Short mmCIF file of C-alpha atoms in Angstrom, two decimals:
data_model
loop_
_atom_site.label_atom_id
_atom_site.label_comp_id
_atom_site.label_asym_id
_atom_site.label_seq_id
_atom_site.Cartn_x
_atom_site.Cartn_y
_atom_site.Cartn_z
CA UNK Q 1 18.21 32.45 6.13
CA UNK Q 2 20.72 30.26 4.26
CA UNK Q 3 21.09 27.31 6.23
CA UNK Q 4 16.98 27.73 6.39
CA UNK Q 5 17.13 27.16 2.68
CA UNK Q 6 19.07 24.44 3.03
CA UNK Q 7 17.44 22.31 5.89
CA UNK Q 8 13.75 22.92 3.75
CA UNK Q 9 15.41 21.83 0.10
CA UNK Q 10 16.84 17.98 2.03
CA UNK Q 11 13.89 17.56 3.44
CA UNK Q 12 12.02 18.37 0.18
CA UNK Q 13 14.38 15.94 -1.11
CA UNK Q 14 13.74 13.15 1.03
CA UNK Q 15 9.99 13.05 1.21
CA UNK Q 16 9.24 13.29 -2.86
CA UNK Q 17 10.45 10.22 -5.22
CA UNK Q 18 13.10 11.49 -7.65
CA UNK Q 19 14.18 9.68 -11.13
CA UNK Q 20 13.11 5.99 -11.19
CA UNK Q 21 12.46 6.14 -7.49
CA UNK Q 22 8.26 5.16 -5.93
CA UNK Q 23 6.92 5.52 -2.68
CA UNK Q 24 4.50 3.78 -1.50
CA UNK Q 25 2.18 5.78 1.22
CA UNK Q 26 -0.35 3.60 2.72
CA UNK Q 27 -3.19 4.90 5.56
CA UNK Q 28 -4.44 2.04 7.42
CA UNK Q 29 -7.35 1.18 10.21
CA UNK Q 30 -4.59 -1.65 11.07
CA UNK Q 31 -3.21 -1.63 15.23
CA UNK Q 32 0.47 -0.45 14.97
CA UNK Q 33 3.02 -3.43 14.68
CA UNK Q 34 1.09 -5.13 11.97
CA UNK Q 35 2.57 -5.08 8.70
CA UNK Q 36 1.56 -5.26 4.94
CA UNK Q 37 3.76 -6.98 2.40
CA UNK Q 38 4.70 -6.68 -1.68
CA UNK Q 39 4.59 -9.79 -3.19
CA UNK Q 40 5.51 -10.84 -6.27
CA UNK Q 41 4.28 -14.40 -7.38
CA UNK Q 42 4.20 -15.76 -3.23
CA UNK Q 43 7.09 -14.07 -2.59
CA UNK Q 44 7.48 -11.44 -0.28
CA UNK Q 45 9.78 -8.41 -1.83
CA UNK Q 46 9.51 -6.28 1.54
CA UNK Q 47 7.04 -5.41 4.09
CA UNK Q 48 6.42 -1.89 6.22
CA UNK Q 49 5.54 -1.11 10.07
CA UNK Q 50 1.86 -0.15 10.37
CA UNK Q 51 2.49 2.88 12.32
CA UNK Q 52 -0.39 5.97 13.99
CA UNK Q 53 -2.41 4.46 10.75
CA UNK Q 54 0.60 4.82 8.43
CA UNK Q 55 2.88 2.44 6.48
CA UNK Q 56 5.47 3.13 4.23
CA UNK Q 57 7.43 1.36 1.47
CA UNK Q 58 10.20 2.60 -0.70
CA UNK Q 59 12.71 1.59 -3.66
CA UNK Q 60 13.68 1.74 -7.25
CA UNK Q 61 11.48 1.21 -9.82
CA UNK Q 62 12.48 -2.71 -11.09
CA UNK Q 63 11.80 -1.45 -15.24
CA UNK Q 64 11.31 -5.49 -16.02
CA UNK Q 65 8.80 -6.40 -13.82
CA UNK Q 66 7.33 -3.26 -12.35
CA UNK Q 67 3.72 -4.77 -10.79
CA UNK Q 68 3.83 -6.33 -7.73
CA UNK Q 69 0.61 -7.22 -4.81
CA UNK Q 70 0.03 -5.72 -1.98
CA UNK Q 71 -1.31 -7.29 1.38
CA UNK Q 72 -1.88 -7.60 4.67
CA UNK Q 73 -0.98 -10.85 5.41
CA UNK Q 74 2.62 -12.52 4.63
CA UNK Q 75 1.97 -15.55 1.73
CA UNK Q 76 4.98 -17.98 3.37
CA UNK Q 77 1.69 -19.88 3.50
CA UNK Q 78 0.27 -20.42 0.33
CA UNK Q 79 -3.25 -21.13 1.65
CA UNK Q 80 -3.68 -17.93 3.71
CA UNK Q 81 -6.93 -15.99 2.40
CA UNK Q 82 -5.87 -12.39 2.28
CA UNK Q 83 -7.59 -9.88 -0.46
CA UNK Q 84 -4.40 -7.45 -2.25
CA UNK Q 85 -4.35 -5.77 -4.56
CA UNK Q 86 -1.78 -4.87 -7.30
CA UNK Q 87 0.39 -2.21 -7.74
CA UNK Q 88 2.60 -0.87 -10.18
CA UNK Q 89 5.77 0.21 -8.96
CA UNK Q 90 6.73 3.77 -11.13
CA UNK Q 91 8.08 6.58 -9.89
CA UNK Q 92 6.31 8.71 -7.92
CA UNK Q 93 4.21 8.61 -5.21
CA UNK Q 94 1.52 6.14 -4.90
CA UNK Q 95 -0.90 6.05 -2.29
CA UNK Q 96 -2.58 2.85 -1.17
CA UNK Q 97 -5.90 3.63 1.25
CA UNK Q 98 -9.15 1.16 2.93
CA UNK Q 99 -12.59 0.85 1.53
CA UNK Q 100 -13.74 -2.66 2.04
CA UNK Q 101 -17.35 -0.99 -0.49
CA UNK Q 102 -14.13 -1.05 -2.91
CA UNK Q 103 -14.57 -3.17 -5.85
CA UNK Q 104 -10.84 -3.42 -6.29
CA UNK Q 105 -10.83 -6.21 -2.66
CA UNK Q 106 -10.70 -3.49 0.01
CA UNK Q 107 -7.38 -1.47 -0.67
CA UNK Q 108 -7.67 1.39 -3.27
CA UNK Q 109 -4.27 2.00 -5.46
CA UNK Q 110 -3.85 5.17 -6.78
CA UNK Q 111 -1.71 8.42 -6.82
CA UNK Q 112 0.41 7.61 -10.29
CA UNK Q 113 -0.66 7.72 -13.97
CA UNK Q 114 -0.56 3.87 -14.66
CA UNK Q 115 -2.31 2.83 -11.02
CA UNK Q 116 -5.03 5.87 -11.43
CA UNK Q 117 -5.26 3.84 -15.03
CA UNK Q 118 -5.45 0.27 -13.56
CA UNK Q 119 -8.29 1.81 -10.82
CA UNK Q 120 -10.56 2.71 -12.50
CA UNK Q 121 -10.57 0.35 -15.42
CA UNK Q 122 -10.77 -2.13 -13.28
CA UNK Q 123 -13.81 -0.21 -11.23
CA UNK Q 124 -15.34 0.52 -14.70
CA UNK Q 125 -15.28 -3.28 -15.67
CA UNK Q 126 -16.72 -4.55 -12.05
CA UNK Q 127 -19.89 -2.23 -13.12
CA UNK Q 128 -20.45 -3.56 -16.29
CA UNK Q 129 -20.06 -7.50 -15.01
CA UNK Q 130 -22.49 -6.54 -13.04
CA UNK Q 131 -24.28 -4.89 -15.26
CA UNK Q 132 -24.38 -7.85 -17.48
CA UNK Q 133 -24.90 -10.42 -14.35
CA UNK Q 134 -28.57 -8.28 -14.74
CA UNK Q 135 -29.05 -8.93 -18.50
CA UNK Q 136 -32.00 -9.74 -19.08
CA UNK Q 137 -31.91 -10.04 -23.24
CA UNK Q 138 -29.44 -11.36 -25.66
CA UNK Q 139 -29.06 -7.83 -26.84
CA UNK Q 140 -28.72 -6.06 -23.26
CA UNK Q 141 -25.56 -9.01 -22.85
CA UNK Q 142 -24.69 -8.22 -26.28
CA UNK Q 143 -24.30 -3.71 -25.71
CA UNK Q 144 -22.29 -4.63 -22.45
CA UNK Q 145 -19.71 -6.58 -24.22
CA UNK Q 146 -19.27 -4.55 -26.05
CA UNK Q 147 -18.78 -2.06 -24.12
CA UNK Q 148 -16.66 -3.56 -21.88
CA UNK Q 149 -13.92 -4.39 -25.31
CA UNK Q 150 -14.18 -0.36 -25.45
CA UNK Q 151 -13.10 0.09 -21.75
CA UNK Q 152 -9.88 -2.13 -22.23
CA UNK Q 153 -9.38 -1.08 -25.78
CA UNK Q 154 -9.28 2.84 -24.84
CA UNK Q 155 -7.64 2.17 -21.90
CA UNK Q 156 -4.73 0.77 -23.46
CA UNK Q 157 -4.52 3.68 -25.48
CA UNK Q 158 -4.20 6.22 -23.24
CA UNK Q 159 -1.58 4.02 -21.64
CA UNK Q 160 1.02 3.06 -23.48
CA UNK Q 161 3.52 4.95 -21.12
CA UNK Q 162 2.61 3.07 -18.31
CA UNK Q 163 2.30 -0.87 -17.50
CA UNK Q 164 -1.74 -0.94 -17.34
CA UNK Q 165 -1.04 -1.09 -21.14
CA UNK Q 166 1.09 -4.34 -20.73
CA UNK Q 167 -1.02 -5.94 -18.40
CA UNK Q 168 -4.13 -5.52 -20.30
CA UNK Q 169 -2.90 -7.25 -23.19
CA UNK Q 170 -1.03 -10.26 -21.68
CA UNK Q 171 -5.14 -10.41 -20.31
CA UNK Q 172 -6.84 -9.78 -23.50
CA UNK Q 173 -6.76 -13.83 -24.48
CA UNK Q 174 -8.66 -14.00 -27.80
CA UNK Q 175 -10.15 -10.01 -28.01
CA UNK Q 176 -7.33 -8.88 -29.81
CA UNK Q 177 -5.78 -11.07 -33.32
CA UNK Q 178 -1.93 -11.75 -33.25
CA UNK Q 179 -1.77 -9.05 -35.33
CA UNK Q 180 -3.03 -6.43 -32.95
CA UNK Q 181 -1.29 -7.20 -30.39
CA UNK Q 182 1.67 -6.65 -32.49
CA UNK Q 183 1.02 -3.34 -33.28
CA UNK Q 184 -0.07 -2.17 -29.73
CA UNK Q 185 3.06 -2.96 -28.59
CA UNK Q 186 4.82 -1.28 -31.36
CA UNK Q 187 3.17 1.85 -30.15
CA UNK Q 188 4.31 1.10 -26.58
CA UNK Q 189 7.09 3.37 -25.09
CA UNK Q 190 10.54 2.12 -25.02
CA UNK Q 191 10.41 1.33 -21.58
CA UNK Q 192 7.44 -1.25 -21.57
CA UNK Q 193 8.59 -2.19 -24.59
CA UNK Q 194 10.98 -4.03 -22.48
CA UNK Q 195 9.71 -5.16 -19.40
CA UNK Q 196 9.57 -8.89 -19.31
CA UNK Q 197 5.78 -9.47 -19.89
CA UNK Q 198 6.05 -7.01 -22.90
CA UNK Q 199 8.96 -9.12 -24.68
CA UNK Q 200 7.35 -12.43 -23.33
CA UNK Q 201 3.81 -11.91 -25.51
CA UNK Q 202 5.55 -10.37 -28.12
CA UNK Q 203 7.16 -13.87 -28.31
CA UNK Q 204 5.28 -15.53 -27.94
CA UNK Q 205 3.15 -13.75 -30.81
CA UNK Q 206 6.59 -14.43 -32.63
CA UNK Q 207 6.33 -18.52 -32.08
CA UNK Q 208 2.29 -18.73 -32.65
CA UNK Q 209 3.15 -17.50 -36.16
CA UNK Q 210 6.02 -19.79 -36.92
CA UNK Q 211 3.77 -23.08 -35.88
#
């Protein structure tokens, strides 16, 4: 009995990420022997082979640059046409599935707080953009723009402890003033404040003040 308990405990340890480790569990219709890749820019940083419709990545979270892209084409050829999707490498089990009807580009990422938040933001944001295309009056367009701004603001505020907030802040452009961005940065969790993107954003805001 004691041996059985130890065996179960070892299996649980092997299947469940701990501390600052992540696991990506992917499902796909691609054939055995094909690959999925994690990219940092155009650089392939990891690959996983498809076996029986499944693939798996595993590693230690990069606390400075926790976001990568995932896709099924090796971008060594920089002109290769492919669909890839951002994935936040945060502690826990991240899921990736296929959905050609998804507005996120064919791959749906979730399973952890940051990835769920980013997925939901993208889905809602694209829906608002589609509404904007069909808006006939200026009043409708203003209302949709306001709804999008509210979505960005709400998503950032609810995700100060994961990289979704940092990612949206870096893409916010003129939506916020420098003072508002600095206030958001000050409210980020200590781990998020130390990410490369947050540090560079804060530095750029300070440089703008000096200029």
